[in-house]
């Protein structure tokens, strides 16, 4: 036992601790996800976050020490997002033909996501800075933080709300689509993917890409549209009130 404690103390102080812990936990969560036949509730991102948070808390490892090693994975998020362009490029003709309809759907979906969050938070009497931090919850976290700051919200809270929204969408999408009787035709996969990308940004897009390539391509389009629309229109819309 003393050897194990000494090993844990040594590893937790190493810059590679965060990277190693993240990779090991995610690989284990992914293996479990596969054994459970990709059940939405077994989402590997969710359980990796929960497991790492509990482990860091139990071991009293400060977040900056963990992130010093895990930041390499953070760096890879950029190339991963860019890689989403490949399925979009493969379907460029179909996407171009539906351009205006996709833009209108993105506007409606983004407005509904923002209005429902702000309206519910206001009805519950939440403080103004929390209400404003909730407004960009359906936009990918880095952009949500910038938008929240521009609105007068708290960027750190906006990042938390964005991640939670993404996870909820990835977990519940399959069941909601089944309730809505969305078909598994090419049009149905497009609708499923676009809805996930609109509401659940990158987490939803990753989930859509796991399920079907068409869903992943349309989720990537929705993710990009929400980033642009939220960054341009949300500060303008809130300045009118």
Phi, psi and omega in degrees: 000317177301322179297320180295318179297317179296321178296318180296318179297320180294314182294320182294337178270352182277144177298338181276357183300310182299317181295312182296314181298317181296315182295316182296313182295319182292321179296319178295317179295322179293321178296318178295321178300318178292319180295332180269016176057043174058039175297132184304323183291345179264022182312123185294331178295315180301308186287334174293317179297314181297314182296315181294320180298316179294320180294317179295321179294316182293322182272357181055044176269121179297144181302319178301324179293318178296314186290337178302326177267325185282352184293342176296321177293323177300321178297325183287348178299323180300303177302327180295319178294319179297325180297338178295344180290338184296308177297332176293318181296323180294337182244028187299325182294315180294320180293320179296321181294335181254017189311304185292324179293322178294321179296318179295320179294322179294319178298313181294316181294316179295318179295319180294319180296315181291313184295321181293320180292313181294318181296314180294318179296323179292318178297327180280356177075028179289153179301154186300320182293329177287320178302315181290331177288334179282336187306314181266032187295337182265011177255151181303145195307312181301320179286322178301322179295317179293319180295316180299320179296319179294329181278344185103011178272192181253114184303319181297319177294321179299321179295318179296314180297322180294316180296316179297319179298318178298317181294318179298318179296316181294327181282323189260346186304314183301317182289320179295319180295325178293319178296327180276358179057040175288130184285166176258038173273171176306319178293322179294318178296323178297316180295318179298313182294317181296321179295317180295317179293327180290317186269325191240017174040228188294323180296316178293322179295319178297318178295317180297321181293329177293327187277314184201141183295321178296317178298320179296320180296315181288330175294322178295321176298314181296320178302313180295318180296319180295323178299311182293313183295317181294317182294326183272317191262331185295312176299323180294316182295319182287337178289343181277347183253000000 
